[in-house]
Amino acid sequence: MMSPEHKARPILRLSNVRRVIQVVVFVLFLGILIRTVSPVETWLPPDFFLRMDPLTAVSSMLASRNAVDFFPKFVPALVVVVLTIILGRFFCNWVCPLGTTIDIWDRLLGRKRKRRSEPRIKHSRGLRNIKYYLLGAFLVAALFSTQIAWLMDPIPIATRSYAVVVYPYLTFAARAVLDPLWQVPVVSGISEPIYDFLKQYVLFPNPEIGYQTITALHHISFLFFGLILVLSFLDRRFWCRYLCPLGAMLGLLSKVSFLRWVVNRDTCTECNRCVHECKTAAIADKAGGYRPQECVECFNCQDVCPEDAIGFNFQSPVGSIRDERKAIPAGLDLSKRRFLESAVVAAVTVPLLKLKVSDRDFPPWLIRPPGALPEEEFLDRCVRCAKCMKVCPTNGLQPTVFEAGLEGMGTPKLVPAMGYCDYECNSCSQVCPTGAIRSLSLEEKKETKIGIAYFNKNKCYPWNENLDCLVCEEHCPTPEKSIKFWDTEVLAQETNKLIVVKRPYVVTETCIGCGICEKKCPLKDEPGIRVTARGEDRHPERYSGGRGV
Amino acid sequence: MDEKRLHRRAFLKSMAVAGLAATCPHLIGCGGEKEKVAGGTTVLRTMKGAARQDIGLAIARGSDDPKKLVRAAIDAVGGIERFVRKGDTVAVKPNIAWSRTPEQAANTNPLVVETVVEMCQDAGAKQVNVFDYPCNPVRRTYRLSGIEEAVKRAGGDIGYMDERKFEDVSIPEGRSIKSWKMYADAFDADVLINVPVLKHHSLARLTMGMKNLMGLLGGNRESIHPNLDQKLADINTVIKPHLTIMDAFRVLKAHGPNAGTPDDVILARHLIVGTDPVAVDSYGATLFRDLTGQQLSGEDIGYIRIGHEMGLGEMDLARVEQQLIDVA
């Protein structure tokens, strides 16, 4: 028998076609993500990959009890479902950016050589089933109106990990490496054109900020992303095999798929190479044992088979299930009891998540982006893909930790100290896949109130130190200015003489809460003007209307 | 065992190379080659190129085409060749502060910038760099202002400002500030052309040429505002544009420098050219008075008055030679 390593195999084999497409799709994913900048000009919708995700679609639809809003947008997910019924779980190994990330990580670790060894986790049925129970639990939670599928939905994970973990890190690293080189003779001739290109097309294009700063939740995202990769030490594609709820969803569809793995039993020597090669334990430890719901169509088994005994054929799924039952004990064997248990756990968790961790009904610093739905509906829909944070040109949108309660962890809020809501920008409402931030025209956006500014007169220059300043007034973007001022005669503390100071005030009716006043206040320690979510349009009941109408 | 030791050596070697590469900018002593102020961290910078020429003021007015106004006014003072010679590097500093459209008159008119760049190119400039440090996100601001496209059309270079090029420049004559972070390219260019727009500003009353130079500052720019007039004059003692071309084609008369309703924009069809920054701004103040009926002259604008006192230029327009050019 010839060793498979030395066997001449055609270049144009299925596994190579898969590899090429996988790389192209991954590059496309990163390209769209990097070019999700304001103003949005990508030729594919910036949320295209999220729209391909049926789990994102179903969980948001269930949680928000709304299907109409999702229909035209999530057609790509429908296409994925149909293709999965025909081809099986191809999505996981041809498209999924998280799957590709894990494959690349595996390759970087040089685990290719170690593949021939026995799988580390032998009796893995119980583990494999975890993902189905998780899927069940997420959907039950969604039925109870809590969107938590985002926690383990791979497309939002990949999107937010690259957007808020990898991207800021790379931006920082690029600057740390390239910045010092700019005055080095010869070297800068090479490094500067590269740097210029990166600044133009890749890095965060705001010299005021330089790179995207990050907050506490980025570290949590980082740990989670890291954990997914570290799990690969235990087993290849540990995540996809045992945990991924989207994999489970597509797996259930693949149960009836037409494309089937077949082995020629006349030539198969039961060498078990394919069993060990299989990334997702789709081939049982017995000739002919096949779990269609696990197979991700990588076609690597064909590469390692010394006898060329493995093929993929289109068959009627009904027939094959019957055959399979006869031939293999290793089908999908879910326990009804476990399902019930996970459903109960989910149902019990929902109220736990909805418990307020704050002593207020109305967290004052929770400023949602313009177009955000009322809080409950917003949380039902937000899948934490972080696209809005990626696109925000001022870096003002940041993920919450506990400000919005446990249920609202990782959702976007405006942090004016970091960046304000640019008057001429509606990009976050253009990139939200689920309409948690509803699409706003620029005209609508300019009139959307997300909060109101107030002066901290103990800090503000004209109020506290009798100095003319008016930076806030200068930057205020509303047509007739929502910060105005009076020439006011005041007694100067130092000289005990009357002087005239321009003292500003906020016109609460027209202030939209964009926060540029807070960001630009020259008092950088504690600004003399701040914004709270008071008066936001999405919650008129929260607005204590002052004088009233 | 042997193999392992070799690896370690290779690792150490590569670490040494990487470390050397990282420190080498410091080893060769790059940066800060300008004259250091004794005992401080600031540098003394002076403008490159020829000394300021006295050309008086040229005011072109009346045309619906901003390009014609620019050409007419520049021709009246002897053409751009008086300032830009073959092979020069020219820095053009328009007002590109706000993400607003040209119709809102919050930024310099893109056609004015385009014409300036074209003329510099025609005069044989080696490179024409256009830049500003916007108050709003730079990408949208450059686009929405129309200036990015206009400069590219004219064959100039427009880029985002590079935070590494801000130097702590000494202001020896400064009364309120003694040094500030300023953009090196403004000093390194052979010619600096200031291309402001005339518009309303609450604190300064009007923003014109002298205030437009704030776009060349880094650091905590917002803290310039307390005692703004003196600080602006201080900055103008160091940054001295060779030529100021002030756009008053559309003038924002209220809610400046960035907001306003369509009613706040006057179609004024003026353009002012001069080398004396105080005189240009002083003329701008009287023009604003004529356009809006507000009682206003150069003397009422703090930074103009202080600039005049500090000898930066002439505020009294009776002493400034003026050419009025009516353009069809």
mmCIF file of N, CA and C in Angstrom, chain A residues 35 37-41 175 178-185 192 195 199-200 205-208 210 393-394 420 422-427 446 461 467-471 473-481 484-485 502 516 519-522 524, chain B residues 21-22 24-26 28 30-32 34 98-101 104 133-141 143-144 148 152 158 160-165 200-203 211 220-228 254-261 264:
data_model
loop_
_atom_site.group_PDB
_atom_site.id
_atom_site.type_symbol
_atom_site.label_atom_id
_atom_site.label_comp_id
_atom_site.label_asym_id
_atom_site.label_seq_id
_atom_site.Cartn_x
_atom_site.Cartn_y
_atom_site.Cartn_z
ATOM 1 N N ARG A 35 -13.664 47.727 5.001
ATOM 2 C CA ARG A 35 -14.221 48.861 4.262
ATOM 3 C C ARG A 35 -15.569 49.315 4.806
ATOM 4 N N VAL A 37 -16.660 51.611 6.512
ATOM 5 C CA VAL A 37 -16.292 52.898 7.084
ATOM 6 C C VAL A 37 -17.331 53.915 6.634
ATOM 7 N N SER A 38 -17.376 55.000 7.353
ATOM 8 C CA SER A 38 -18.363 56.021 7.070
ATOM 9 C C SER A 38 -17.751 57.090 6.163
ATOM 10 N N PRO A 39 -18.410 57.540 5.099
ATOM 11 C CA PRO A 39 -19.662 57.038 4.539
ATOM 12 C C PRO A 39 -19.517 55.646 3.922
ATOM 13 N N VAL A 40 -20.583 54.855 4.037
ATOM 14 C CA VAL A 40 -20.531 53.457 3.589
ATOM 15 C C VAL A 40 -20.584 53.391 2.068
ATOM 16 N N GLU A 41 -19.586 52.742 1.484
ATOM 17 C CA GLU A 41 -19.535 52.668 0.018
ATOM 18 C C GLU A 41 -19.179 51.279 -0.494
ATOM 19 N N ARG A 175 0.705 51.045 13.597
ATOM 20 C CA ARG A 175 1.238 52.359 13.949
ATOM 21 C C ARG A 175 2.488 52.246 14.811
ATOM 22 N N LEU A 178 5.210 51.140 12.216
ATOM 23 C CA LEU A 178 5.520 52.008 11.078
ATOM 24 C C LEU A 178 5.823 53.454 11.486
ATOM 25 N N ASP A 179 5.209 53.911 12.569
ATOM 26 C CA ASP A 179 5.442 55.291 13.001
ATOM 27 C C ASP A 179 6.919 55.623 13.200
ATOM 28 N N PRO A 180 7.653 54.801 13.945
ATOM 29 C CA PRO A 180 9.050 55.154 14.230
ATOM 30 C C PRO A 180 9.954 55.104 12.993
ATOM 31 N N LEU A 181 9.478 54.448 11.930
ATOM 32 C CA LEU A 181 10.361 54.268 10.762
ATOM 33 C C LEU A 181 10.371 55.480 9.834
ATOM 34 N N TRP A 182 9.476 56.446 10.070
ATOM 35 C CA TRP A 182 9.241 57.436 9.016
ATOM 36 C C TRP A 182 10.417 58.351 8.756
ATOM 37 N N GLN A 183 11.329 58.493 9.723
ATOM 38 C CA GLN A 183 12.473 59.366 9.459
ATOM 39 C C GLN A 183 13.765 58.597 9.253
ATOM 40 N N VAL A 184 13.637 57.275 9.176
ATOM 41 C CA VAL A 184 14.828 56.472 8.921
ATOM 42 C C VAL A 184 15.109 56.484 7.430
ATOM 43 N N PRO A 185 16.317 56.928 7.029
ATOM 44 C CA PRO A 185 16.605 56.959 5.596
ATOM 45 C C PRO A 185 16.482 55.563 4.982
ATOM 46 N N GLU A 192 6.871 54.098 4.194
ATOM 47 C CA GLU A 192 5.874 55.172 4.112
ATOM 48 C C GLU A 192 4.792 54.933 3.044
ATOM 49 N N TYR A 195 2.493 52.546 4.513
ATOM 50 C CA TYR A 195 1.731 53.200 5.575
ATOM 51 C C TYR A 195 0.638 54.082 4.983
ATOM 52 N N LYS A 199 -3.254 53.706 5.653
ATOM 53 C CA LYS A 199 -4.050 54.793 6.216
ATOM 54 C C LYS A 199 -5.238 55.103 5.331
ATOM 55 N N GLN A 200 -5.006 55.024 4.027
ATOM 56 C CA GLN A 200 -6.070 55.360 3.097
ATOM 57 C C GLN A 200 -7.170 54.304 3.098
ATOM 58 N N PRO A 205 -9.486 55.950 9.867
ATOM 59 C CA PRO A 205 -9.048 57.179 9.192
ATOM 60 C C PRO A 205 -9.345 58.448 9.973
ATOM 61 N N ASN A 206 -9.034 58.493 11.214
ATOM 62 C CA ASN A 206 -9.293 59.713 11.960
ATOM 63 C C ASN A 206 -8.065 60.102 12.763
ATOM 64 N N PRO A 207 -7.300 61.086 12.260
ATOM 65 C CA PRO A 207 -6.041 61.414 12.927
ATOM 66 C C PRO A 207 -6.241 61.888 14.351
ATOM 67 N N GLU A 208 -7.450 62.367 14.627
ATOM 68 C CA GLU A 208 -7.687 62.855 15.973
ATOM 69 C C GLU A 208 -7.627 61.707 16.978
ATOM 70 N N GLY A 210 -6.511 58.383 15.900
ATOM 71 C CA GLY A 210 -5.348 57.567 15.565
ATOM 72 C C GLY A 210 -5.719 56.115 15.399
ATOM 73 N N PRO A 393 -17.535 56.851 12.698
ATOM 74 C CA PRO A 393 -16.321 57.565 12.285
ATOM 75 C C PRO A 393 -15.616 58.295 13.424
ATOM 76 N N THR A 394 -16.307 58.481 14.545
ATOM 77 C CA THR A 394 -15.662 59.192 15.648
ATOM 78 C C THR A 394 -15.242 58.241 16.756
ATOM 79 N N TYR A 420 -18.293 61.704 19.303
ATOM 80 C CA TYR A 420 -19.656 62.207 19.270
ATOM 81 C C TYR A 420 -20.388 61.617 18.069
ATOM 82 N N ASP A 422 -21.686 62.259 14.677
ATOM 83 C CA ASP A 422 -21.494 63.271 13.642
ATOM 84 C C ASP A 422 -22.819 63.614 12.970
ATOM 85 N N TYR A 423 -23.078 64.918 12.878
ATOM 86 C CA TYR A 423 -24.372 65.405 12.392
ATOM 87 C C TYR A 423 -24.706 64.871 11.004
ATOM 88 N N GLU A 424 -23.718 64.766 10.144
ATOM 89 C CA GLU A 424 -23.961 64.387 8.755
ATOM 90 C C GLU A 424 -23.830 62.883 8.531
ATOM 91 N N CYS A 425 -23.857 62.097 9.594
ATOM 92 C CA CYS A 425 -23.584 60.662 9.461
ATOM 93 C C CYS A 425 -24.789 59.855 9.917
ATOM 94 N N ASN A 426 -25.179 58.858 9.122
ATOM 95 C CA ASN A 426 -26.209 57.915 9.571
ATOM 96 C C ASN A 426 -25.726 56.485 9.349
ATOM 97 N N SER A 427 -24.409 56.309 9.353
ATOM 98 C CA SER A 427 -23.845 55.031 8.924
ATOM 99 C C SER A 427 -24.262 53.855 9.800
ATOM 100 N N LYS A 446 -30.989 63.733 11.468
ATOM 101 C CA LYS A 446 -30.636 65.049 12.005
ATOM 102 C C LYS A 446 -31.677 65.552 12.997
ATOM 103 N N TYR A 461 -15.842 76.863 31.891
ATOM 104 C CA TYR A 461 -15.010 78.092 31.953
ATOM 105 C C TYR A 461 -15.818 79.370 32.182
ATOM 106 N N LEU A 467 -14.343 82.961 32.122
ATOM 107 C CA LEU A 467 -13.551 83.059 30.894
ATOM 108 C C LEU A 467 -14.460 82.820 29.695
ATOM 109 N N ASP A 468 -14.325 83.643 28.662
ATOM 110 C CA ASP A 468 -15.071 83.358 27.435
ATOM 111 C C ASP A 468 -14.506 82.099 26.796
ATOM 112 N N CYS A 469 -15.390 81.250 26.324
ATOM 113 C CA CYS A 469 -14.885 80.003 25.738
ATOM 114 C C CYS A 469 -15.711 79.627 24.508
ATOM 115 N N LEU A 470 -16.955 79.153 24.722
ATOM 116 C CA LEU A 470 -17.911 78.870 23.642
ATOM 117 C C LEU A 470 -17.449 77.835 22.615
ATOM 118 N N VAL A 471 -16.559 76.932 22.991
ATOM 119 C CA VAL A 471 -16.199 75.861 22.053
ATOM 120 C C VAL A 471 -17.418 74.996 21.765
ATOM 121 N N GLU A 473 -20.556 75.871 21.809
ATOM 122 C CA GLU A 473 -21.462 76.606 20.936
ATOM 123 C C GLU A 473 -20.942 76.574 19.509
ATOM 124 N N GLU A 474 -19.622 76.730 19.375
ATOM 125 C CA GLU A 474 -19.015 76.725 18.040
ATOM 126 C C GLU A 474 -19.302 75.412 17.308
ATOM 127 N N HIS A 475 -19.173 74.288 18.032
ATOM 128 C CA HIS A 475 -19.306 72.996 17.375
ATOM 129 C C HIS A 475 -20.754 72.534 17.222
ATOM 130 N N CYS A 476 -21.663 73.133 17.976
ATOM 131 C CA CYS A 476 -23.058 72.667 17.936
ATOM 132 C C CYS A 476 -23.591 72.701 16.508
ATOM 133 N N PRO A 477 -24.052 71.545 15.994
ATOM 134 C CA PRO A 477 -24.364 71.464 14.560
ATOM 135 C C PRO A 477 -25.802 71.771 14.185
ATOM 136 N N THR A 478 -26.723 71.910 15.149
ATOM 137 C CA THR A 478 -28.118 72.094 14.746
ATOM 138 C C THR A 478 -28.272 73.471 14.096
ATOM 139 N N PRO A 479 -29.198 73.586 13.131
ATOM 140 C CA PRO A 479 -29.222 74.770 12.259
ATOM 141 C C PRO A 479 -29.184 76.105 13.015
ATOM 142 N N GLU A 480 -29.959 76.208 14.092
ATOM 143 C CA GLU A 480 -29.959 77.502 14.773
ATOM 144 C C GLU A 480 -29.220 77.445 16.088
ATOM 145 N N LYS A 481 -28.371 76.455 16.276
ATOM 146 C CA LYS A 481 -27.555 76.264 17.473
ATOM 147 C C LYS A 481 -28.422 75.928 18.686
ATOM 148 N N LYS A 484 -26.804 78.449 23.150
ATOM 149 C CA LYS A 484 -26.778 79.890 22.912
ATOM 150 C C LYS A 484 -26.151 80.544 24.131
ATOM 151 N N PHE A 485 -25.984 81.871 24.097
ATOM 152 C CA PHE A 485 -25.301 82.519 25.222
ATOM 153 C C PHE A 485 -25.804 83.936 25.380
ATOM 154 N N LYS A 502 -19.458 85.799 28.212
ATOM 155 C CA LYS A 502 -20.447 85.113 27.383
ATOM 156 C C LYS A 502 -20.798 83.790 28.063
ATOM 157 N N ILE A 516 -21.181 66.348 20.688
ATOM 158 C CA ILE A 516 -19.946 66.982 20.208
ATOM 159 C C ILE A 516 -19.479 68.034 21.210
ATOM 160 N N LYS A 519 -17.492 66.217 23.848
ATOM 161 C CA LYS A 519 -16.215 65.751 23.297
ATOM 162 C C LYS A 519 -15.224 66.909 23.125
ATOM 163 N N LYS A 520 -15.732 68.057 22.658
ATOM 164 C CA LYS A 520 -14.828 69.145 22.301
ATOM 165 C C LYS A 520 -14.562 70.107 23.457
ATOM 166 N N CYS A 521 -15.222 69.931 24.582
ATOM 167 C CA CYS A 521 -14.981 70.829 25.712
ATOM 168 C C CYS A 521 -13.494 70.830 26.066
ATOM 169 N N PRO A 522 -12.902 72.030 26.175
ATOM 170 C CA PRO A 522 -11.462 72.077 26.455
ATOM 171 C C PRO A 522 -11.077 71.482 27.826
ATOM 172 N N LYS A 524 -10.607 68.671 29.662
ATOM 173 C CA LYS A 524 -10.533 67.269 29.287
ATOM 174 C C LYS A 524 -10.675 66.330 30.486
ATOM 175 N N ALA B 21 16.496 47.199 14.989
ATOM 176 C CA ALA B 21 15.644 47.865 14.003
ATOM 177 C C ALA B 21 14.704 48.847 14.681
ATOM 178 N N ALA B 22 14.192 48.427 15.837
ATOM 179 C CA ALA B 22 13.225 49.278 16.518
ATOM 180 C C ALA B 22 13.864 50.531 17.090
ATOM 181 N N CYS B 24 16.676 51.916 15.918
ATOM 182 C CA CYS B 24 17.598 52.605 15.024
ATOM 183 C C CYS B 24 17.206 54.047 14.697
ATOM 184 N N PRO B 25 15.893 54.387 14.665
ATOM 185 C CA PRO B 25 15.605 55.811 14.442
ATOM 186 C C PRO B 25 16.279 56.685 15.500
ATOM 187 N N HIS B 26 16.312 56.193 16.724
ATOM 188 C CA HIS B 26 16.920 56.980 17.793
ATOM 189 C C HIS B 26 18.439 56.988 17.667
ATOM 190 N N ILE B 28 20.280 56.831 14.976
ATOM 191 C CA ILE B 28 20.813 57.744 13.971
ATOM 192 C C ILE B 28 20.428 59.185 14.288
ATOM 193 N N CYS B 30 17.403 60.721 14.326
ATOM 194 C CA CYS B 30 16.445 61.369 13.445
ATOM 195 C C CYS B 30 15.530 62.269 14.249
ATOM 196 N N GLY B 31 14.934 63.226 13.581
ATOM 197 C CA GLY B 31 13.922 64.062 14.224
ATOM 198 C C GLY B 31 14.537 65.195 15.001
ATOM 199 N N GLY B 32 13.787 66.280 15.116
ATOM 200 C CA GLY B 32 14.228 67.417 15.912
ATOM 201 C C GLY B 32 15.505 68.050 15.420
ATOM 202 N N LYS B 34 15.588 70.728 13.712
ATOM 203 C CA LYS B 34 15.424 72.168 13.684
ATOM 204 C C LYS B 34 16.094 72.777 14.910
ATOM 205 N N TRP B 98 -15.554 71.435 8.494
ATOM 206 C CA TRP B 98 -16.849 70.850 8.855
ATOM 207 C C TRP B 98 -17.370 69.931 7.779
ATOM 208 N N SER B 99 -18.035 68.868 8.207
ATOM 209 C CA SER B 99 -18.663 67.991 7.216
ATOM 210 C C SER B 99 -19.956 68.645 6.753
ATOM 211 N N ARG B 100 -19.802 69.612 5.848
ATOM 212 C CA ARG B 100 -20.938 70.361 5.307
ATOM 213 C C ARG B 100 -20.731 70.520 3.802
ATOM 214 N N THR B 101 -21.819 70.753 3.105
ATOM 215 C CA THR B 101 -21.733 70.919 1.657
ATOM 216 C C THR B 101 -21.321 72.353 1.308
ATOM 217 N N GLN B 104 -23.613 75.256 2.132
ATOM 218 C CA GLN B 104 -23.788 75.704 3.509
ATOM 219 C C GLN B 104 -22.728 76.714 3.935
ATOM 220 N N TYR B 133 -7.047 70.386 9.230
ATOM 221 C CA TYR B 133 -7.309 69.493 10.350
ATOM 222 C C TYR B 133 -8.763 69.731 10.753
ATOM 223 N N PRO B 134 -9.689 68.921 10.204
ATOM 224 C CA PRO B 134 -11.101 69.220 10.393
ATOM 225 C C PRO B 134 -11.560 69.037 11.845
ATOM 226 N N CYS B 135 -12.676 69.699 12.162
ATOM 227 C CA CYS B 135 -13.303 69.514 13.470
ATOM 228 C C CYS B 135 -14.190 68.278 13.451
ATOM 229 N N ASN B 136 -14.680 67.891 12.274
ATOM 230 C CA ASN B 136 -15.526 66.706 12.117
ATOM 231 C C ASN B 136 -14.682 65.585 11.522
ATOM 232 N N PRO B 137 -15.234 64.348 11.490
ATOM 233 C CA PRO B 137 -14.451 63.223 10.960
ATOM 234 C C PRO B 137 -13.890 63.527 9.569
ATOM 235 N N VAL B 138 -12.605 63.286 9.422
ATOM 236 C CA VAL B 138 -11.878 63.819 8.274
ATOM 237 C C VAL B 138 -12.368 63.272 6.947
ATOM 238 N N ARG B 139 -12.710 61.984 6.882
ATOM 239 C CA ARG B 139 -13.036 61.375 5.598
ATOM 240 C C ARG B 139 -14.291 62.016 5.001
ATOM 241 N N ARG B 140 -15.337 62.089 5.824
ATOM 242 C CA ARG B 140 -16.583 62.680 5.351
ATOM 243 C C ARG B 140 -16.393 64.170 5.072
ATOM 244 N N THR B 141 -15.633 64.842 5.932
ATOM 245 C CA THR B 141 -15.448 66.280 5.770
ATOM 246 C C THR B 141 -14.756 66.593 4.447
ATOM 247 N N ARG B 143 -14.749 64.893 1.811
ATOM 248 C CA ARG B 143 -15.633 64.597 0.679
ATOM 249 C C ARG B 143 -16.756 65.587 0.545
ATOM 250 N N LEU B 144 -17.490 65.748 1.675
ATOM 251 C CA LEU B 144 -18.710 66.557 1.616
ATOM 252 C C LEU B 144 -18.398 68.004 1.245
ATOM 253 N N GLU B 148 -11.884 67.712 -1.640
ATOM 254 C CA GLU B 148 -11.050 66.579 -2.032
ATOM 255 C C GLU B 148 -11.115 66.359 -3.539
ATOM 256 N N LYS B 152 -8.196 67.039 -6.521
ATOM 257 C CA LYS B 152 -7.778 65.964 -7.415
ATOM 258 C C LYS B 152 -8.003 66.369 -8.869
ATOM 259 N N ILE B 158 -4.083 66.004 -1.986
ATOM 260 C CA ILE B 158 -4.809 66.275 -0.750
ATOM 261 C C ILE B 158 -4.739 65.035 0.122
ATOM 262 N N TYR B 160 -4.766 63.382 4.433
ATOM 263 C CA TYR B 160 -5.098 63.644 5.826
ATOM 264 C C TYR B 160 -3.832 64.100 6.536
ATOM 265 N N MET B 161 -3.977 64.993 7.489
ATOM 266 C CA MET B 161 -2.786 65.469 8.195
ATOM 267 C C MET B 161 -2.207 64.331 9.032
ATOM 268 N N ASP B 162 -0.893 64.360 9.147
ATOM 269 C CA ASP B 162 -0.149 63.270 9.770
ATOM 270 C C ASP B 162 0.261 63.705 11.179
ATOM 271 N N GLU B 163 -0.251 63.007 12.182
ATOM 272 C CA GLU B 163 -0.039 63.477 13.558
ATOM 273 C C GLU B 163 1.441 63.514 13.964
ATOM 274 N N ARG B 164 2.285 62.806 13.191
ATOM 275 C CA ARG B 164 3.707 62.825 13.528
ATOM 276 C C ARG B 164 4.388 64.140 13.160
ATOM 277 N N LYS B 165 3.713 64.915 12.299
ATOM 278 C CA LYS B 165 4.363 66.127 11.791
ATOM 279 C C LYS B 165 4.067 67.367 12.619
ATOM 280 N N HIS B 200 -19.547 83.898 9.895
ATOM 281 C CA HIS B 200 -19.872 84.285 11.267
ATOM 282 C C HIS B 200 -19.270 83.298 12.271
ATOM 283 N N HIS B 201 -18.917 83.817 13.430
ATOM 284 C CA HIS B 201 -18.381 82.975 14.499
ATOM 285 C C HIS B 201 -18.724 83.684 15.802
ATOM 286 N N SER B 202 -19.386 82.973 16.721
ATOM 287 C CA SER B 202 -19.907 83.666 17.901
ATOM 288 C C SER B 202 -18.822 84.289 18.766
ATOM 289 N N LEU B 203 -17.822 83.519 19.092
ATOM 290 C CA LEU B 203 -16.826 84.035 20.028
ATOM 291 C C LEU B 203 -15.941 85.080 19.360
ATOM 292 N N LYS B 211 -7.785 83.448 11.757
ATOM 293 C CA LYS B 211 -8.319 82.331 12.532
ATOM 294 C C LYS B 211 -8.203 81.018 11.780
ATOM 295 N N ASN B 220 -4.301 70.281 22.343
ATOM 296 C CA ASN B 220 -5.659 70.555 22.813
ATOM 297 C C ASN B 220 -6.119 71.874 22.194
ATOM 298 N N ARG B 221 -6.571 71.765 20.939
ATOM 299 C CA ARG B 221 -6.907 72.979 20.193
ATOM 300 C C ARG B 221 -8.054 73.741 20.822
ATOM 301 N N GLU B 222 -8.943 72.996 21.464
ATOM 302 C CA GLU B 222 -10.120 73.637 22.049
ATOM 303 C C GLU B 222 -9.705 74.663 23.109
ATOM 304 N N SER B 223 -8.583 74.405 23.761
ATOM 305 C CA SER B 223 -8.195 75.305 24.840
ATOM 306 C C SER B 223 -7.621 76.617 24.313
ATOM 307 N N ILE B 224 -7.609 76.787 22.974
ATOM 308 C CA ILE B 224 -7.250 78.083 22.392
ATOM 309 C C ILE B 224 -8.357 79.101 22.671
ATOM 310 N N HIS B 225 -9.577 78.620 22.830
ATOM 311 C CA HIS B 225 -10.718 79.524 22.913
ATOM 312 C C HIS B 225 -10.687 80.528 24.069
ATOM 313 N N PRO B 226 -10.417 80.100 25.304
ATOM 314 C CA PRO B 226 -10.303 81.138 26.336
ATOM 315 C C PRO B 226 -9.153 82.091 25.988
ATOM 316 N N ASN B 227 -9.454 83.368 25.905
ATOM 317 C CA ASN B 227 -8.498 84.389 25.450
ATOM 318 C C ASN B 227 -8.118 84.173 23.986
ATOM 319 N N LEU B 228 -9.118 83.838 23.187
ATOM 320 C CA LEU B 228 -8.903 83.486 21.778
ATOM 321 C C LEU B 228 -8.169 84.567 20.987
ATOM 322 N N ALA B 254 -24.945 84.002 10.034
ATOM 323 C CA ALA B 254 -25.328 83.710 11.416
ATOM 324 C C ALA B 254 -25.209 82.222 11.687
ATOM 325 N N HIS B 255 -25.172 81.860 12.969
ATOM 326 C CA HIS B 255 -25.068 80.458 13.395
ATOM 327 C C HIS B 255 -23.804 79.785 12.892
ATOM 328 N N GLY B 256 -22.786 80.606 12.640
ATOM 329 C CA GLY B 256 -21.504 80.045 12.234
ATOM 330 C C GLY B 256 -20.804 79.442 13.426
ATOM 331 N N PRO B 257 -19.699 78.800 13.185
ATOM 332 C CA PRO B 257 -19.020 78.649 11.888
ATOM 333 C C PRO B 257 -19.479 77.438 11.085
ATOM 334 N N ASN B 258 -20.480 76.687 11.590
ATOM 335 C CA ASN B 258 -20.753 75.395 10.952
ATOM 336 C C ASN B 258 -22.221 75.129 10.679
ATOM 337 N N ALA B 259 -23.138 75.867 11.338
ATOM 338 C CA ALA B 259 -24.552 75.491 11.243
ATOM 339 C C ALA B 259 -25.288 76.470 10.334
ATOM 340 N N GLY B 260 -26.459 76.893 10.743
ATOM 341 C CA GLY B 260 -27.197 77.858 9.942
ATOM 342 C C GLY B 260 -28.246 77.223 9.060
ATOM 343 N N THR B 261 -29.227 78.013 8.711
ATOM 344 C CA THR B 261 -30.274 77.584 7.787
ATOM 345 C C THR B 261 -29.936 78.155 6.412
ATOM 346 N N ASP B 264 -29.478 81.779 6.197
ATOM 347 C CA ASP B 264 -28.299 82.408 6.790
ATOM 348 C C ASP B 264 -27.153 82.570 5.787
#
